[in-house]
Short mmCIF file of C-alpha atoms in Angstrom, two decimals:
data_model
loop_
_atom_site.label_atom_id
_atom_site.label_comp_id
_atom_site.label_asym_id
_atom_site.label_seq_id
_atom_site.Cartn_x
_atom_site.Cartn_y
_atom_site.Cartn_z
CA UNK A 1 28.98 -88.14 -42.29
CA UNK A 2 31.74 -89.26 -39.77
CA UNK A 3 32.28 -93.03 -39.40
CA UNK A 4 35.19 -93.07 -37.33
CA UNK A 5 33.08 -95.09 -34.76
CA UNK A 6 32.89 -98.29 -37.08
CA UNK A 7 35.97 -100.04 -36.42
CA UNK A 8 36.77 -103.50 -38.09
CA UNK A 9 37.11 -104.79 -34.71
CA UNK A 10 33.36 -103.38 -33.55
CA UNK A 11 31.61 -104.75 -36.99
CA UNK A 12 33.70 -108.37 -36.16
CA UNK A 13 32.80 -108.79 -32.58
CA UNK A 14 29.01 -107.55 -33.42
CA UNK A 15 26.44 -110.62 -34.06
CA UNK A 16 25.84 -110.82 -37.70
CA UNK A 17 23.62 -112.71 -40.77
CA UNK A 18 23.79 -114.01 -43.78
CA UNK A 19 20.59 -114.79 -45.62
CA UNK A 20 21.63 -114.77 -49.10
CA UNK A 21 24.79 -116.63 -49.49
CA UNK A 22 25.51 -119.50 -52.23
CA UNK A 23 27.28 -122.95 -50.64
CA UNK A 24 28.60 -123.93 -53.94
CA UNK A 25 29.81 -120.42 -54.72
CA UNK A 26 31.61 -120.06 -50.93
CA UNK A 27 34.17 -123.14 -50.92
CA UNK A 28 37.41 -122.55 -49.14
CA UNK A 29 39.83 -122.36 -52.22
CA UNK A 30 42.51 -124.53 -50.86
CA UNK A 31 39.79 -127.36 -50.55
CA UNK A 32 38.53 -126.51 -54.03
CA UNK A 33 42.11 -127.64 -55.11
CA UNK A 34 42.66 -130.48 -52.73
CA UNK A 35 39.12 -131.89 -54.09
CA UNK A 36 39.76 -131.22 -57.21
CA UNK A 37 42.45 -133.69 -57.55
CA UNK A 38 40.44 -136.24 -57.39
CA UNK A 39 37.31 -135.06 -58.79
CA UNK A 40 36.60 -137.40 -62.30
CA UNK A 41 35.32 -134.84 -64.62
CA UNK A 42 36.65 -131.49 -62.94
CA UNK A 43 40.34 -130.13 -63.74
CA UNK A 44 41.23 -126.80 -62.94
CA UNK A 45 43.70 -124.62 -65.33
CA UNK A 46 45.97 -124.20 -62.14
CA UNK A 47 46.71 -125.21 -58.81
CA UNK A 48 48.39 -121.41 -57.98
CA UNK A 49 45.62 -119.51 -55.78
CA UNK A 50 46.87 -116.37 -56.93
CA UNK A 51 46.50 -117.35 -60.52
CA UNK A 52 43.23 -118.73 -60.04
CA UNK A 53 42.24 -115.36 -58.16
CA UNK A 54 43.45 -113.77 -61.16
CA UNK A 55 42.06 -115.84 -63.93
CA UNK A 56 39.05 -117.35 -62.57
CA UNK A 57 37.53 -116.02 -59.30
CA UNK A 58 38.63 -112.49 -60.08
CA UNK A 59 37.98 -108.96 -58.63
CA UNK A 60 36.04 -108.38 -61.46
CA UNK A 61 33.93 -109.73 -63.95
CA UNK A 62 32.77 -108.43 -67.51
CA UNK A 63 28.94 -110.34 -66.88
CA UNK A 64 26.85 -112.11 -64.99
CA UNK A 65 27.40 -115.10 -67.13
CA UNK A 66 31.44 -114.71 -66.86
CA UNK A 67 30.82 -114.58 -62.97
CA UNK A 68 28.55 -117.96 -63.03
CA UNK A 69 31.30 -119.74 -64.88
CA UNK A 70 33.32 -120.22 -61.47
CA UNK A 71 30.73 -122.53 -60.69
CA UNK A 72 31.18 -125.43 -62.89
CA UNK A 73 34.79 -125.95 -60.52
CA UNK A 74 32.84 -125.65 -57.21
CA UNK A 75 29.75 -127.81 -58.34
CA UNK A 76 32.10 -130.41 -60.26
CA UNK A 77 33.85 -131.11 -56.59
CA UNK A 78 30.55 -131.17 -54.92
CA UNK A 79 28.88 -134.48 -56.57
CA UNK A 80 29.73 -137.22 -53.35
CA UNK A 81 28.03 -137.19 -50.12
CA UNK A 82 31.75 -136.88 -48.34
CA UNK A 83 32.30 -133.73 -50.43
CA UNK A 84 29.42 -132.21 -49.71
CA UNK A 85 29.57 -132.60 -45.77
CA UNK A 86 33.05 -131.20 -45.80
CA UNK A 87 32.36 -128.17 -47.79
CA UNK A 88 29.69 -127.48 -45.61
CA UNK A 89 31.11 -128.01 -42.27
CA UNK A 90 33.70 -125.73 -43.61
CA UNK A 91 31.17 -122.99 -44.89
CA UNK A 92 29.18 -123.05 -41.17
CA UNK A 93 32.60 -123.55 -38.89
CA UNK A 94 33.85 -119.78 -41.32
CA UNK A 95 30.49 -118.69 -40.88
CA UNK A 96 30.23 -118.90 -36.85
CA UNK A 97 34.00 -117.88 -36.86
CA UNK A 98 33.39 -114.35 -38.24
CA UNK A 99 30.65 -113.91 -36.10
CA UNK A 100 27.67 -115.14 -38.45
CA UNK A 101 25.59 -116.04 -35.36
CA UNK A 102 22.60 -116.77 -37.99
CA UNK A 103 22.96 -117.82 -41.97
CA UNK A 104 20.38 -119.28 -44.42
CA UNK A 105 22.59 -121.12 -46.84
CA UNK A 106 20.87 -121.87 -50.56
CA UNK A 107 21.81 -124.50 -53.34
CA UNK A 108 20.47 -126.96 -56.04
CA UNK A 109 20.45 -129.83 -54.83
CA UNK A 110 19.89 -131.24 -58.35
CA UNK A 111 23.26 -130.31 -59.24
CA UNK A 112 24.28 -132.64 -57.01
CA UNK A 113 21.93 -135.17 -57.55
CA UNK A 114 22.23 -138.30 -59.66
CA UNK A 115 20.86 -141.67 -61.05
CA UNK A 116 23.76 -143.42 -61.54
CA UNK A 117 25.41 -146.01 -59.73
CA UNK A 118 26.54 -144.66 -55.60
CA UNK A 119 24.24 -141.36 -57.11
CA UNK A 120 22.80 -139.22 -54.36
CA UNK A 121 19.11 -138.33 -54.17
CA UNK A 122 17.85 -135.13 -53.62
CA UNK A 123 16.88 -135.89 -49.89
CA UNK A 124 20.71 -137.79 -50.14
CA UNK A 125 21.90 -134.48 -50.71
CA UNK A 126 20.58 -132.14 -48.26
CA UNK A 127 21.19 -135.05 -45.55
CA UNK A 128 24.76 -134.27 -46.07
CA UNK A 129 24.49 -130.81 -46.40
CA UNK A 130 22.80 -130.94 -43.15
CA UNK A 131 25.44 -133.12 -41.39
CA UNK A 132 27.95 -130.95 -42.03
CA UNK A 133 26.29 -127.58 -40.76
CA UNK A 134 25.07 -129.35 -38.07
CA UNK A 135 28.02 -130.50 -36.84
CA UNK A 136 30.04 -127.08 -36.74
CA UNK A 137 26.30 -125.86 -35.42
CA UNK A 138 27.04 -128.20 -32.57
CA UNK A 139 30.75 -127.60 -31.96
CA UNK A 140 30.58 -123.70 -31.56
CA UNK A 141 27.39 -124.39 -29.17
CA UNK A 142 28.60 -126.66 -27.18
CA UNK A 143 31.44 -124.10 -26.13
CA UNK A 144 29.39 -121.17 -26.03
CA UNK A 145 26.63 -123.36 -23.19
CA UNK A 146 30.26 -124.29 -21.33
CA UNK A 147 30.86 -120.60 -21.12
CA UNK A 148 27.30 -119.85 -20.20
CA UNK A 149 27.33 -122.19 -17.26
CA UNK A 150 30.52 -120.45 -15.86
CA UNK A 151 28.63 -117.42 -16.04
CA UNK A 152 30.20 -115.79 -18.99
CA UNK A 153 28.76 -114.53 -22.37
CA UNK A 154 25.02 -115.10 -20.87
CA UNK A 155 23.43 -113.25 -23.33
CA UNK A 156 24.64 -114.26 -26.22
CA UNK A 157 22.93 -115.75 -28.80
CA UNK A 158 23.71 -119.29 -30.14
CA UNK A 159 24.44 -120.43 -33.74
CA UNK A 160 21.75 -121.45 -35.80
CA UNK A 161 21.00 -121.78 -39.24
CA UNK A 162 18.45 -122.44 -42.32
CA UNK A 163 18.54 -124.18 -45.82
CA UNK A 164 17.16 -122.64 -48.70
CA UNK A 165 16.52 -125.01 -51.60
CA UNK A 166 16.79 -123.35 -55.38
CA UNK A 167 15.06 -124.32 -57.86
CA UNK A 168 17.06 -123.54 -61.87
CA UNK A 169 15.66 -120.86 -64.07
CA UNK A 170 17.40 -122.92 -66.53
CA UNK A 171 19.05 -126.07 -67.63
CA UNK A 172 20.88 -127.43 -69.99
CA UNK A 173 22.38 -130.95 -71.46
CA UNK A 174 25.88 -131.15 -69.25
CA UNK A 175 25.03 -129.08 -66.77
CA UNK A 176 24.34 -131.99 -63.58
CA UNK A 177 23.82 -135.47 -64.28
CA UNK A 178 20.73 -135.48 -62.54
CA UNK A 179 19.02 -133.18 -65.13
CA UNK A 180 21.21 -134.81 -68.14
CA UNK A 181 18.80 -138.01 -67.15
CA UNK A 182 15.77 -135.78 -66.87
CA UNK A 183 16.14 -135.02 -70.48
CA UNK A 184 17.11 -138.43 -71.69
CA UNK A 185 14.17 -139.87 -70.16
CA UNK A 186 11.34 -136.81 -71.79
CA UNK A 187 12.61 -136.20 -74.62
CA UNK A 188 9.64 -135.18 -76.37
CA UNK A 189 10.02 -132.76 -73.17
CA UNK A 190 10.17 -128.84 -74.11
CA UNK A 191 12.89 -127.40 -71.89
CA UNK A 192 10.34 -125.63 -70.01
CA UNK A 193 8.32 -128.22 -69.21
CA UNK A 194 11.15 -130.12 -67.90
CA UNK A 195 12.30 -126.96 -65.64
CA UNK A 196 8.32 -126.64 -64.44
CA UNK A 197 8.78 -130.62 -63.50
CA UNK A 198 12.19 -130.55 -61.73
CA UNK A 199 10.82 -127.31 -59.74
CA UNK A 200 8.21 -129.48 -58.43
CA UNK A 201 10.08 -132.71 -57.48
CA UNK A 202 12.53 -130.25 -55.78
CA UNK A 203 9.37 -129.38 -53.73
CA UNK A 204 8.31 -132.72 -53.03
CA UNK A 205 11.39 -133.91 -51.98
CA UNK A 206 12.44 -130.78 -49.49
CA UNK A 207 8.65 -131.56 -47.20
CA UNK A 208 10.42 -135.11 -47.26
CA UNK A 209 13.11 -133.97 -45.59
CA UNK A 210 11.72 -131.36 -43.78
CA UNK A 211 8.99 -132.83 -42.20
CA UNK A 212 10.59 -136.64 -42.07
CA UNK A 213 14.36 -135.90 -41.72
CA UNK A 214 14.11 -132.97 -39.29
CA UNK A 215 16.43 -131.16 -41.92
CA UNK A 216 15.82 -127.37 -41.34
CA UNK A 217 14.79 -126.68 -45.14
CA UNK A 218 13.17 -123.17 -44.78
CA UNK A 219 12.45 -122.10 -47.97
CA UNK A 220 12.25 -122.15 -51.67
CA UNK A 221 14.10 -120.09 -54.00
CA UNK A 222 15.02 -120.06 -58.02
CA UNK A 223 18.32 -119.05 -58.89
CA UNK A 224 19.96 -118.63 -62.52
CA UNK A 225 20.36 -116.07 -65.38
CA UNK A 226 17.12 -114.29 -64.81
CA UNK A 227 16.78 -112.66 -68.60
CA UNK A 228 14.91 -114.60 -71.00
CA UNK A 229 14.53 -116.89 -67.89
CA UNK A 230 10.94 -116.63 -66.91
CA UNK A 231 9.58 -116.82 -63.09
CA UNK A 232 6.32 -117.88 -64.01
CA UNK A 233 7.31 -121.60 -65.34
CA UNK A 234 8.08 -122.26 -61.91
CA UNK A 235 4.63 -120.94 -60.70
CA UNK A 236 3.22 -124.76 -59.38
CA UNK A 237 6.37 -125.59 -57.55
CA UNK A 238 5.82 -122.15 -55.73
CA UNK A 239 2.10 -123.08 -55.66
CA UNK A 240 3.07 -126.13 -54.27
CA UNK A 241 5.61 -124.46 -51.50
CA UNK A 242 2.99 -122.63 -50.69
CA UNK A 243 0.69 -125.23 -49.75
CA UNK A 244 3.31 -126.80 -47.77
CA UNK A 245 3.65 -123.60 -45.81
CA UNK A 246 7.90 -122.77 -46.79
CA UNK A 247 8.78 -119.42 -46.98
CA UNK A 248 9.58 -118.09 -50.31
CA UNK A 249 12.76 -115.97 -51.87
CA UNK A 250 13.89 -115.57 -55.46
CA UNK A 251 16.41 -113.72 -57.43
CA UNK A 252 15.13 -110.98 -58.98
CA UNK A 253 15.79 -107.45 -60.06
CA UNK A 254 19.46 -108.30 -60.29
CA UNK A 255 20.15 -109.40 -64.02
CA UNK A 256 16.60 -107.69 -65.25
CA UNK A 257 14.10 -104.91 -64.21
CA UNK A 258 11.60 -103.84 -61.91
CA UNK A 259 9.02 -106.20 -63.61
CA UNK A 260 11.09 -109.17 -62.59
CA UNK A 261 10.69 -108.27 -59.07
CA UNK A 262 6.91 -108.10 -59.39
CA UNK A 263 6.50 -110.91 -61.36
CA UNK A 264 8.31 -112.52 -58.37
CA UNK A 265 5.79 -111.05 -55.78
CA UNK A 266 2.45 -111.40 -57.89
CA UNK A 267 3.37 -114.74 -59.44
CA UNK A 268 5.41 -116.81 -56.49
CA UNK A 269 4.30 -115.03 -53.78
CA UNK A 270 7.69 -114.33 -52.99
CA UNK A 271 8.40 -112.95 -49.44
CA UNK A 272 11.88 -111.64 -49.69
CA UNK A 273 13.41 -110.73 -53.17
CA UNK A 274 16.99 -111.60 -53.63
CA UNK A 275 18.96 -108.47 -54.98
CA UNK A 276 15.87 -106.20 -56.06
CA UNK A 277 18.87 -104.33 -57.40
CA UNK A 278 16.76 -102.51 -59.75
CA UNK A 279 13.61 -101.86 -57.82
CA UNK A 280 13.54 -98.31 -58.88
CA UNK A 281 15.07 -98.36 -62.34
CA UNK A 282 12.28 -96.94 -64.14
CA UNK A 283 14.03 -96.84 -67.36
CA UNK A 284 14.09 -101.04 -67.45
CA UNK A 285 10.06 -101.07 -67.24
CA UNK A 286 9.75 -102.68 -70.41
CA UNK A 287 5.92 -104.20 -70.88
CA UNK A 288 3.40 -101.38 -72.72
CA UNK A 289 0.93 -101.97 -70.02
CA UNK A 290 3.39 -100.83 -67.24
CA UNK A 291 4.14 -97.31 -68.96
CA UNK A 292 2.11 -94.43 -67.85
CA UNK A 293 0.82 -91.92 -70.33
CA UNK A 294 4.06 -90.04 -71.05
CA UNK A 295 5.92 -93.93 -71.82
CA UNK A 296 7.84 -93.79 -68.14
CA UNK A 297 8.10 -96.71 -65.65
CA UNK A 298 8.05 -94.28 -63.10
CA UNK A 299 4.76 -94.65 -61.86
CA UNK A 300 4.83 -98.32 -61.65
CA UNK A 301 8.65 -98.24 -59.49
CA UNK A 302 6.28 -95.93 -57.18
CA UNK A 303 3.41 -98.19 -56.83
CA UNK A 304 6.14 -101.38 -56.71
CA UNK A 305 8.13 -99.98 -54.00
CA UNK A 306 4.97 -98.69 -51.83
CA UNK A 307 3.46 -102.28 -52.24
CA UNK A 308 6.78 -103.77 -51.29
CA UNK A 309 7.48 -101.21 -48.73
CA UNK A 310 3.74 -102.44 -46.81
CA UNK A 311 4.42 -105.69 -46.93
CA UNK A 312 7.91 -105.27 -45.23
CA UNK A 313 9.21 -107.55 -48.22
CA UNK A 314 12.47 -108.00 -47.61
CA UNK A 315 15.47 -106.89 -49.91
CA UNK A 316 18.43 -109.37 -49.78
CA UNK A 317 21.16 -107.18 -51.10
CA UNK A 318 24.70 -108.20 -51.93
CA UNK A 319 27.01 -105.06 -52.81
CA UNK A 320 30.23 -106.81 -54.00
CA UNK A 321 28.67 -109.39 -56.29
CA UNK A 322 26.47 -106.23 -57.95
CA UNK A 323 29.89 -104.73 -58.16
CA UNK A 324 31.19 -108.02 -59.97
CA UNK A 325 28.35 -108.79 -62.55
CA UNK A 326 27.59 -105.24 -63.06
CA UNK A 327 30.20 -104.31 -65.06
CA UNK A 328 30.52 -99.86 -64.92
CA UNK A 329 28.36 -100.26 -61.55
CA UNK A 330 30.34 -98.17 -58.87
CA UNK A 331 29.61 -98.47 -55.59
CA UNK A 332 28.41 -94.93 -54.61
CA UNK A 333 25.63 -95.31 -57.97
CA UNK A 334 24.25 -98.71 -56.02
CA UNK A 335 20.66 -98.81 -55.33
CA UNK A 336 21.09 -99.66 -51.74
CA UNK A 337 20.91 -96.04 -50.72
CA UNK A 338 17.68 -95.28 -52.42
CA UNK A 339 16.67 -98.42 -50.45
CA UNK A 340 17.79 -97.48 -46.69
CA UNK A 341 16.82 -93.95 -47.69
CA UNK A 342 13.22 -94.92 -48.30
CA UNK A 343 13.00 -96.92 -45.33
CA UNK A 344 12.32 -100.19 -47.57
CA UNK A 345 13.21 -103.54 -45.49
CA UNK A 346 16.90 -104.21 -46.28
CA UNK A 347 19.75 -106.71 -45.06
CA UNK A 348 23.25 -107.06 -46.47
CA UNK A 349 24.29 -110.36 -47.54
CA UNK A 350 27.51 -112.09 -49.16
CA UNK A 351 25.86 -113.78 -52.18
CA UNK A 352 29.39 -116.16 -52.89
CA UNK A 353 32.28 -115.71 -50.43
CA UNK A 354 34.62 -117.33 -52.77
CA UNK A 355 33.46 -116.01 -56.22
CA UNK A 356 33.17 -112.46 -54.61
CA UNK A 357 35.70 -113.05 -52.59
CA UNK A 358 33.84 -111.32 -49.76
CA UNK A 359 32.64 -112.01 -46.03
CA UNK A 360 30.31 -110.51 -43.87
CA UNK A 361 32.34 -107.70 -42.39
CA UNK A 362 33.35 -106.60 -46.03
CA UNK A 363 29.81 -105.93 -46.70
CA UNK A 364 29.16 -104.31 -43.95
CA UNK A 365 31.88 -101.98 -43.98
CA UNK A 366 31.65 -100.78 -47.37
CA UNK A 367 28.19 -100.25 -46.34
CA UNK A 368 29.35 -98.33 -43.65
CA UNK A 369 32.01 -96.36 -45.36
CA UNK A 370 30.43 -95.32 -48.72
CA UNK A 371 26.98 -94.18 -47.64
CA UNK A 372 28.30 -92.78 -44.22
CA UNK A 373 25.30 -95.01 -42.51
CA UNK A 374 25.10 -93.95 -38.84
CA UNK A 375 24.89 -97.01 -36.10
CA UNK A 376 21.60 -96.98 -36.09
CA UNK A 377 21.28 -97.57 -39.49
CA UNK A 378 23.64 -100.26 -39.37
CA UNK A 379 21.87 -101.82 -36.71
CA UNK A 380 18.90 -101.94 -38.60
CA UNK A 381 20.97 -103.84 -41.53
CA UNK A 382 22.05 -106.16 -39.23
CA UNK A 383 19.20 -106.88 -37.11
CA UNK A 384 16.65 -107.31 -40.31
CA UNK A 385 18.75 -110.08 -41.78
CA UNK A 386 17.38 -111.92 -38.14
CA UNK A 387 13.59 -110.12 -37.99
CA UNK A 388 12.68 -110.90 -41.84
CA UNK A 389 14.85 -114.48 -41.68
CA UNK A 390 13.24 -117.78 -41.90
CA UNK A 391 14.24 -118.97 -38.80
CA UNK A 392 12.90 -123.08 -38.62
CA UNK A 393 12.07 -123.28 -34.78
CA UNK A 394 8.59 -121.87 -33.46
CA UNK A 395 7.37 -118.64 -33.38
CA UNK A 396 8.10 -117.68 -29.75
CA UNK A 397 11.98 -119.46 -30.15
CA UNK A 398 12.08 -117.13 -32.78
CA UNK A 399 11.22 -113.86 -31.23
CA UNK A 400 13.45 -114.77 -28.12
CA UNK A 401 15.93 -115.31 -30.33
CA UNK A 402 16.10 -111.93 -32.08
CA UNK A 403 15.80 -110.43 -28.14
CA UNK A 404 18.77 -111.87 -27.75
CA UNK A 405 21.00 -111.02 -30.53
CA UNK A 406 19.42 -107.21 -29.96
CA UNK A 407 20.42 -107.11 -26.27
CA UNK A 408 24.28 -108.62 -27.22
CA UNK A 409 24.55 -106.02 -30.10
CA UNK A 410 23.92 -103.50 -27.77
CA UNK A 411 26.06 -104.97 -25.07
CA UNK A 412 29.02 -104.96 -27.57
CA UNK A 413 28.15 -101.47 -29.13
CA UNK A 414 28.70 -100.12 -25.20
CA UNK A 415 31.69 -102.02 -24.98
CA UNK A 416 33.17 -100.13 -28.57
CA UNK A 417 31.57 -96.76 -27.00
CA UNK A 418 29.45 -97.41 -30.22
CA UNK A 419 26.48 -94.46 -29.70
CA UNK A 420 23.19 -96.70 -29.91
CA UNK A 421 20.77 -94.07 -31.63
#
């Protein structure tokens, strides 16, 4: 179908979200370099952006694994409070710039975290995490309220924004000083025991800061290489999440199949499913139980995606990173049709601007473009990522909120002679 009516300038002016993106996989590059410099145990194979496009954060990847790699740069130049408040302020200040009116940024914070000597804590952490986002949070509202009391741009929204904390499927010896002490300190420890413990601490320490640090942490999450990773160690910290009333997202369906997702629902109660790439790919049911009589995984993707469908849980999909870690994936195969097509609850979502080398309007726009979505299916898109967010403030902030980014999309989808149906 014709989509000659989505312009890069319409999709940049439009008010947009981001509810699955990765801080420590969406540094600036430059200040990956600059930081790097002076970073102890970090040193990167070149200082050449091109080369490093090339060699390390690259168009493509051969797996998920090869894609994670980029991360021991980004988290090795995250480990001081300083850092950490830069690379923030940077990620919210090119966040509000392309028009992200609304993000929910997620991290470890125990990758960041550490015992030793000038070591940050985990409430350490997201206290400068938090300065920094607030602070660009601030700037861009402070000019948009100016404008508002001259009587221009009265309906637009302002900038907000969430924290999700993640949890680690996995760790291992090297991989953050934080959990390196973890395991000297258990070492009778099995590996999942100490993964089950560090889930929960991460817990305890986010209502800390939540409800004593009035630092907007939203929601829990676990993050990781899903396969041979299993949800269910980390069921008490999401038992525990749950008690303390935070919303709940986790990766799944991206790296493993349809039972993943599930597992995710029935066992975390999770409320929004990050990727759900493989929702309806039938041929990954694996478990005996989950085959009907003729040894398909059909009927269970049906029963899955009704149950999900119901509940409005929300997928959180991000099209270029599937593209990256799923190597022969091509973009008009990706499951995101299926999705919009059955009328499940989608948003689009970066995943890692710098390791995908992607933003917002990408996403959109290959959205757009490849499965010839008409505007009001792109509206939709857009618009979920604020309905099904996490949004910290109450209930009735919340729904005037969403009002208001409707009413400006509309005003600038007139002002592009964007049709609104």
């Amino acid at each position: 179908s014709n989509t000659n009516w989505c312009t890069d300038d319409f999709l940049a002016a439009i008010p947009k979200s981001d509810i699955h993106v990765h801080l420590d996989g969406s540094l600036r590059l430059e200040t990956l370099i600059e930081l790097a410099r002076d970073a102890p145990n970090i040193s990167l194979p070149t200082e050449d952006i091109k080369e490093l496009r090339r060699t390390i954060f690259k168009p493509s990847y051969n797996s998920l694994e090869e894609y994670l790699s980029g991360f021991m740069y980004t988290c090795g130049v995250m480990q001081t409070a300083a850092n950490l408040e830069r690379v923030s302020y940077e990620f919210a200040f090119d966040n509000f710039t392309e028009n992200v009116r609304y993000f929910e940024v997620r991290f470890a914070p125990q990758l960041h975290g550490s015992i030793k000597e000038n070591g940050m804590s985990i409430i350490d952490v997201l206290t400068a995490v938090n300065a920094g986002l607030q602070r660009a949070q601030n700037e861009f509202n402070s000019i948009l309220r100016k404008d508002q009391e001259n009587g221009t741009r009265i309906t637009e929204p302002h900038y907000s924004y969430g924290i999700i904390v993640c949890a680690m499927r996995m760790f291992f010896p090297g991989m953050s000083s934080y959990y390196d002490a973890l395991f000297k300190l258990h070492p009778h420890a099995s590996a999942s025991d100490l993964t089950a413990m560090a889930s929960v601490n991460l817990v305890q320490a986010a209502k800390i800061a939540r409800d004593h640090h009035n630092i907007p942490v939203v929601a829990l999450d676990i993050a990781g290489a899903e396969k041979d990773n299993e949800a269910t160690i980390h069921v008490e910290a999401f038992k525990l999440a749950h008690q303390y009333q935070f919303a709940k997202t986790v990766h799944a369906g991206e790296g493993f199949g349809p039972e993943s997702i599930w597992q995710a629902i029935r066992d975390l109660h999770a409320e929004r499913i990050g990727h759900g790439f493989h929702i309806s790919s039938s041929d990954q049911v694996i478990a005996k139980k989950n085959l009907d009589s003729n040894g398909s995984g059909k009927e269970f993707c049906t029963n899955l995606i009704k149950y999900v469908s119901d509940r409005r849980i929300t997928m959180e999909v991000c099209l270029t990173s599937n593209l990256n870690t799923m190597p022969g994936l091509t973009i008009d195969k990706h499951a995101l049709k299926g999705m919009i097509e059955g009328r499940l609850s989608v948003t689009l979502s970066t995943d890692n601007k710098l390791i995908s080398d992607t933003n917002m309007l990408k996403e959109l726009k290959l959205a757009v473009h490849t499965f010839g979505l008409s505007p009001k299916q792109l509206k939709e898109l857009v618009i979920t990522g604020y309905k099904r967010s996490f949004y910290h403030g109450p209930y009735t902030e919340r729904r005037e909120y969403v009002r208001k980014v409707m009413d400006w999309y509309d005003e600038v989808a007139t002002q592009f002679s964007v049709p609104l149906k």
